[in-house]
PDB file of C-alpha atoms in Angstrom:
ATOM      1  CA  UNK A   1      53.913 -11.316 -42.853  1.00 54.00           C
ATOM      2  CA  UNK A   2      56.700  -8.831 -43.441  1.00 57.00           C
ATOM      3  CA  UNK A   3      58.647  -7.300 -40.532  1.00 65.00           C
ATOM      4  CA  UNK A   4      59.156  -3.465 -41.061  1.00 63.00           C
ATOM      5  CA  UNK A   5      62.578  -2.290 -39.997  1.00 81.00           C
ATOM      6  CA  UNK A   6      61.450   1.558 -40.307  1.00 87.00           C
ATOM      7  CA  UNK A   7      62.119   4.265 -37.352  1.00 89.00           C
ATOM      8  CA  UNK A   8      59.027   5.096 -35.915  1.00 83.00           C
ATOM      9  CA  UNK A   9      59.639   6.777 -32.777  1.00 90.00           C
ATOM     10  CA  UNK A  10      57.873   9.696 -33.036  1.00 91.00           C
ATOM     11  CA  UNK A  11      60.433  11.623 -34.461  1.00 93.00           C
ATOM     12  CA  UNK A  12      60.981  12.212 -37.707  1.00 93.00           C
ATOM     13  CA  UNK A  13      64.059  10.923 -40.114  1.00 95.00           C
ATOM     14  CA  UNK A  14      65.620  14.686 -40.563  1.00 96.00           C
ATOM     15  CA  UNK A  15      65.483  15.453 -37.173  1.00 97.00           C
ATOM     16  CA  UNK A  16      66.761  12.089 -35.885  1.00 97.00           C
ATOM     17  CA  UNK A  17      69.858  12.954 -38.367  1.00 98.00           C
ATOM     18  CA  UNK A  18      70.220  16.189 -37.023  1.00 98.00           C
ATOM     19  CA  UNK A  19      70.554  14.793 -33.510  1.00 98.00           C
ATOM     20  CA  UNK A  20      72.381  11.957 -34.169  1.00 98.00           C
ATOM     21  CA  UNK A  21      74.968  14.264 -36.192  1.00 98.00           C
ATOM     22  CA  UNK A  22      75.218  16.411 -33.068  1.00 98.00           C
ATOM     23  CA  UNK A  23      75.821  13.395 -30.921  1.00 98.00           C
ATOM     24  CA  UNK A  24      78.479  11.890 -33.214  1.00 98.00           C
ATOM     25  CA  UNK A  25      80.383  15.301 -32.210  1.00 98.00           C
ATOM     26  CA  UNK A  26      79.856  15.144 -28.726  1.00 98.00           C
ATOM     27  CA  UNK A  27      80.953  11.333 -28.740  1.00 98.00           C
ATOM     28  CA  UNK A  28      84.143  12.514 -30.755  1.00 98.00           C
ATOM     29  CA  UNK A  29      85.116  15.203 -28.321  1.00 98.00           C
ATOM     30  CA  UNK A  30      83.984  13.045 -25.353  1.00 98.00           C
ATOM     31  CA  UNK A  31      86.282  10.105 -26.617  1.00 98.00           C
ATOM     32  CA  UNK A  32      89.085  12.636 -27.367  1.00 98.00           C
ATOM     33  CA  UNK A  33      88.927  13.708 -23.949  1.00 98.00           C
ATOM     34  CA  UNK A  34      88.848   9.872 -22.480  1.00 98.00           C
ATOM     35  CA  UNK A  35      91.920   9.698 -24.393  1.00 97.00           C
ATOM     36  CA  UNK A  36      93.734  13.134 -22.994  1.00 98.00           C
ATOM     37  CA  UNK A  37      92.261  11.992 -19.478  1.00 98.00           C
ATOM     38  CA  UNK A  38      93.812   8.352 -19.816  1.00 97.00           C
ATOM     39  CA  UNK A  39      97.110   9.968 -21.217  1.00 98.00           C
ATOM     40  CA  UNK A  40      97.448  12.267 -18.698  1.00 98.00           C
ATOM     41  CA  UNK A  41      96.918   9.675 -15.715  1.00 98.00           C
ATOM     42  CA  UNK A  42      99.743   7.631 -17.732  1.00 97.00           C
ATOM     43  CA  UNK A  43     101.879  10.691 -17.459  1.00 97.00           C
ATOM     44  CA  UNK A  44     101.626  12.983 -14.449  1.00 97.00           C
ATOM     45  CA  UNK A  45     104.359  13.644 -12.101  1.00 96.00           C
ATOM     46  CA  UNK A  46     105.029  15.622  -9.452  1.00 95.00           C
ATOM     47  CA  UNK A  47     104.062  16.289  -5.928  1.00 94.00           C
ATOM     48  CA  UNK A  48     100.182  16.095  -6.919  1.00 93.00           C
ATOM     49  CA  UNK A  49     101.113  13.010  -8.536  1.00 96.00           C
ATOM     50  CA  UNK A  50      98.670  10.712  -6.316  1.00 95.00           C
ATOM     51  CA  UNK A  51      96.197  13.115  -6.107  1.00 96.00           C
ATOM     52  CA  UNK A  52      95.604  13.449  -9.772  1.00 97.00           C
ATOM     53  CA  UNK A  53      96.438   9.851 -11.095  1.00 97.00           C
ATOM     54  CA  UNK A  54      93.493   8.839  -8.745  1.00 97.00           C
ATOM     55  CA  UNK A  55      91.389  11.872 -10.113  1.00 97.00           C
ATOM     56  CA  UNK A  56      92.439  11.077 -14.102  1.00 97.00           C
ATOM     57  CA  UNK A  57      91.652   7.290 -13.589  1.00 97.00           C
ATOM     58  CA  UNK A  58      87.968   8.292 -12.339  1.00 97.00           C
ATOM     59  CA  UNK A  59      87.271  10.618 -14.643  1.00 97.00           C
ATOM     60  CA  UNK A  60      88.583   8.192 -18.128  1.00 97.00           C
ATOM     61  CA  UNK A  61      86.728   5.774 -16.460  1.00 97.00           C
ATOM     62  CA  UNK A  62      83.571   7.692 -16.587  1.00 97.00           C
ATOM     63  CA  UNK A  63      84.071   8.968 -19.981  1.00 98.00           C
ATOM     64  CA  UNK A  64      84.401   5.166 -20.762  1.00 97.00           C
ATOM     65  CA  UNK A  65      80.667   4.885 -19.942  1.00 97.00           C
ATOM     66  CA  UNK A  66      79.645   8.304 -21.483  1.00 98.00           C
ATOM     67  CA  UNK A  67      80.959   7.235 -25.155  1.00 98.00           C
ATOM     68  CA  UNK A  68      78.816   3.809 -24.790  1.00 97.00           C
ATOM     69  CA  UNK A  69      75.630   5.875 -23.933  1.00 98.00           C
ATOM     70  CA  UNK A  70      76.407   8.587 -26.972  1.00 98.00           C
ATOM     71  CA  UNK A  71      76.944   5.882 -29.310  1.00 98.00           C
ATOM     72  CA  UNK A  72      73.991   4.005 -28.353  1.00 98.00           C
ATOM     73  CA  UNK A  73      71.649   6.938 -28.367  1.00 98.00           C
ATOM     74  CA  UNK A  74      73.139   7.543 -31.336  1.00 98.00           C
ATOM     75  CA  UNK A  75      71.895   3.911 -33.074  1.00 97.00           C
ATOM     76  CA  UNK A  76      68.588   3.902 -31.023  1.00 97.00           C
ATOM     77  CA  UNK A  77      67.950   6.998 -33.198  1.00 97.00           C
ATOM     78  CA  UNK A  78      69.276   5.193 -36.459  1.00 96.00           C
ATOM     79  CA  UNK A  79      72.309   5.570 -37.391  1.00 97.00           C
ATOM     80  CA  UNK A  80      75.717   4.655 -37.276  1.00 97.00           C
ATOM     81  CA  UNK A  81      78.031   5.705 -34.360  1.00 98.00           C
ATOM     82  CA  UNK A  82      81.501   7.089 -35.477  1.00 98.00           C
ATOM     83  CA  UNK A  83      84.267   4.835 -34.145  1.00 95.00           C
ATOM     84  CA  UNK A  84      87.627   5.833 -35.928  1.00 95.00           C
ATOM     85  CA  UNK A  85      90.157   8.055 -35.300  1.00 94.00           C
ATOM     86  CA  UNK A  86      90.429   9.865 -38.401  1.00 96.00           C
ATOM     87  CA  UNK A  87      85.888   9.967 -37.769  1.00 96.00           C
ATOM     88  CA  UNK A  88      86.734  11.163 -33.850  1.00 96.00           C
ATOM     89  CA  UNK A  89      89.224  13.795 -35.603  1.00 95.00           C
ATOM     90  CA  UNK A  90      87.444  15.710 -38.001  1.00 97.00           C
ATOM     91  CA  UNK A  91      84.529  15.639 -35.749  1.00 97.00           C
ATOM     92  CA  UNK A  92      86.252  17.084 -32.305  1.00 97.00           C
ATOM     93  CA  UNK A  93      86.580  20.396 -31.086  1.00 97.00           C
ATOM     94  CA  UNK A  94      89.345  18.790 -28.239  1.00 97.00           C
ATOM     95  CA  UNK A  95      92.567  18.876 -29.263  1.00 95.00           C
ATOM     96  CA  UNK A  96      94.563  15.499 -28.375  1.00 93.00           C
ATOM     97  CA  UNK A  97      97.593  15.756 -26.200  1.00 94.00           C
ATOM     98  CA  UNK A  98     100.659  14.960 -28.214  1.00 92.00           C
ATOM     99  CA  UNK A  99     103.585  16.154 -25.552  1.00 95.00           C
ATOM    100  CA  UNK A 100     103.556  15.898 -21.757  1.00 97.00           C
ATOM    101  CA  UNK A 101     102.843  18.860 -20.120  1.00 97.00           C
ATOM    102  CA  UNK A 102     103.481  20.055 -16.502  1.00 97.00           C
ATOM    103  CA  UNK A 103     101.156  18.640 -13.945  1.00 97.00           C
ATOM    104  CA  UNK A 104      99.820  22.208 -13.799  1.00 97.00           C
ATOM    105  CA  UNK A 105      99.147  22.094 -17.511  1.00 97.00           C
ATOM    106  CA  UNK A 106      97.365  18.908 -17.721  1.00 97.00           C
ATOM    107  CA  UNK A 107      94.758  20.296 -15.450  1.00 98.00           C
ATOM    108  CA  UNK A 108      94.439  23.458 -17.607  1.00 98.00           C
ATOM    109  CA  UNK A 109      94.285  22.206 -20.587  1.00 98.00           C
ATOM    110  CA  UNK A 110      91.669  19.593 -18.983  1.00 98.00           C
ATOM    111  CA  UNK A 111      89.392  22.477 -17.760  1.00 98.00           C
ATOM    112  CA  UNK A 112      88.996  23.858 -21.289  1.00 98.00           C
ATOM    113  CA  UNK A 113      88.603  20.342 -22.711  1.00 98.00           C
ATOM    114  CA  UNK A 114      85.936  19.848 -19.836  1.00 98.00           C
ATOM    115  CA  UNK A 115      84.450  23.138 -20.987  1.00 98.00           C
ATOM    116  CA  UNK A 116      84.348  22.463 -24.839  1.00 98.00           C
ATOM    117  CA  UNK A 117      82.691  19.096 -24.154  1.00 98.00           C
ATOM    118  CA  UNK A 118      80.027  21.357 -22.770  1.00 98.00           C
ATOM    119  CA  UNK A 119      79.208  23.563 -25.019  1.00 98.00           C
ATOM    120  CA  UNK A 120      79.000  20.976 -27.428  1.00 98.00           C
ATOM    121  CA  UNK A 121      76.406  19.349 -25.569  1.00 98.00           C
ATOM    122  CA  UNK A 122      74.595  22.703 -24.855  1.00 98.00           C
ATOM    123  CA  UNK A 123      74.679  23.023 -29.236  1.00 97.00           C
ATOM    124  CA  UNK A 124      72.941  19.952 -29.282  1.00 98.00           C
ATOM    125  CA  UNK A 125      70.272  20.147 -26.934  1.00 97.00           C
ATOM    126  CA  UNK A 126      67.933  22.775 -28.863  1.00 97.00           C
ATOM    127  CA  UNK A 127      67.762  20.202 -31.733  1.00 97.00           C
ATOM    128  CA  UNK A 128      66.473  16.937 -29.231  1.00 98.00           C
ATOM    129  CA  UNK A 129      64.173  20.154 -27.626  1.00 97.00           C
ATOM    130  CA  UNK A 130      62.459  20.922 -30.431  1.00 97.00           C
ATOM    131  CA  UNK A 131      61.998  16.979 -32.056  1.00 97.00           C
ATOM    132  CA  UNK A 132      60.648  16.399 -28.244  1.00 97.00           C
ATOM    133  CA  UNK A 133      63.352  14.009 -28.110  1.00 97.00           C
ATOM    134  CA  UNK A 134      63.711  13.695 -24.219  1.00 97.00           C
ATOM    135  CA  UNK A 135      65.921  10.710 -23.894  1.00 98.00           C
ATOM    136  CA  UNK A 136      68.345  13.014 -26.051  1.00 98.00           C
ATOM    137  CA  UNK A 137      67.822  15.470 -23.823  1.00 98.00           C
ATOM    138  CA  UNK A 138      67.992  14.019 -20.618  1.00 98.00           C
ATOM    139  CA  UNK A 139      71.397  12.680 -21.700  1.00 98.00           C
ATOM    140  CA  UNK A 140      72.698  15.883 -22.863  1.00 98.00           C
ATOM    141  CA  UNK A 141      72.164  17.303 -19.825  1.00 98.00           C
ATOM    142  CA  UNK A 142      73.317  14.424 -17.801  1.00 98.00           C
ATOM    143  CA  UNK A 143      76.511  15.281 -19.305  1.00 98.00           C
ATOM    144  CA  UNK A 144      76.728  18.938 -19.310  1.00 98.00           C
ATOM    145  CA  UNK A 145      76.131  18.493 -15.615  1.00 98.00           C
ATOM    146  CA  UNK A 146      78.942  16.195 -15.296  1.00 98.00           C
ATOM    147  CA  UNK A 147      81.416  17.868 -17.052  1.00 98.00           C
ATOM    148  CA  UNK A 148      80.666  21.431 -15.764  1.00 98.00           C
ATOM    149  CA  UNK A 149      81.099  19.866 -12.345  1.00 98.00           C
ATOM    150  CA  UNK A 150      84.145  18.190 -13.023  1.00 98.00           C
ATOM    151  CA  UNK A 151      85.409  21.356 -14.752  1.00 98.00           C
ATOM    152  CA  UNK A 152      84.666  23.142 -11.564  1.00 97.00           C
ATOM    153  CA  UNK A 153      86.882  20.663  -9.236  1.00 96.00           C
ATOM    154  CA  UNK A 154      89.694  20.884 -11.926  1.00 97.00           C
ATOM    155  CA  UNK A 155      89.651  24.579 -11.838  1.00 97.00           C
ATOM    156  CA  UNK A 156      89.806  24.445  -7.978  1.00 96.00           C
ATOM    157  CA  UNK A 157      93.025  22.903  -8.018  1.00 94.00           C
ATOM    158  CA  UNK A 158      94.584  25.783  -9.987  1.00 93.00           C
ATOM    159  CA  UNK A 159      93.611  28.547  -7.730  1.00 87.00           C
TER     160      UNK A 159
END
């Protein structure tokens, strides 16, 4: 008695691809900005200094548990998660830090980032819609939740 190893989930091979191509970018930007976020809390100074080392440190620790989830939706639908670099690089629309910026400018730059990670999600979720792929979707917008909120409190500190 053989064992099949085939997908059958209810969606079909083309449109599990699909999604798991637009997860593979939202993991890459979502790693990208665990990175920033982790850099960042390395890095601040200033008189906010305690305020946002605390507020870095929970937020890279929460895009620690995001990138787990992406990548395991991502093999749950088949396919290999991206996990390099160079992969996280090409794939990205966030931009990794490569100076230190002003306290000020960390939390700018972390708004758009926050933003970006967004919209990628939001590009994704037509594609789990229409394959009925809720799990997908309930993740996507688990996250666009998340990071429009934490966009939000960012953006509060600037004003």
């Amino acid at each position: 008695m053989g064992t099949s190893t085939e997908i059958d989930i209810g969606i079909g091979k083309k449109d599990r691809k699909a999604i798991a191509d637009g997860l593979s970018r939202l993991l890459a930007d979502t790693y990208t900005l665990y990175l920033k976020t982790h850099y960042f809390h390395w890095n601040v100074t200033g008189p906010m200094f305690n305020t946002l080392h605390l507020m870095f440190e929970t937020q890279y620790t929460a895009l620690a548990l995001a990138v787990d989830e992406i990548a395991e939706r991502i093999r749950a639908l088949g396919f290999p998660a991206p996990g390099s670099y160079s992969q996280f690089a090409k794939l990205s629309t966030v931009k990794e830090a490569t100076e230190v910026p002003s306290a000020e400018e960390m939390i700018a730059q972390l708004v758009k980032d926050q933003e970006a990670v967004t919209r990628t999600a939001r590009e994704v979720f037509p594609l789990a819609e229409k394959a009925s792929d809720e799990p997908t979707a309930d993740l996507l917008t688990q996250r666009m939740q998340i990071h429009e909120k934490t966009a939000w409190m960012l953006r509060s500190m600037l004003q």
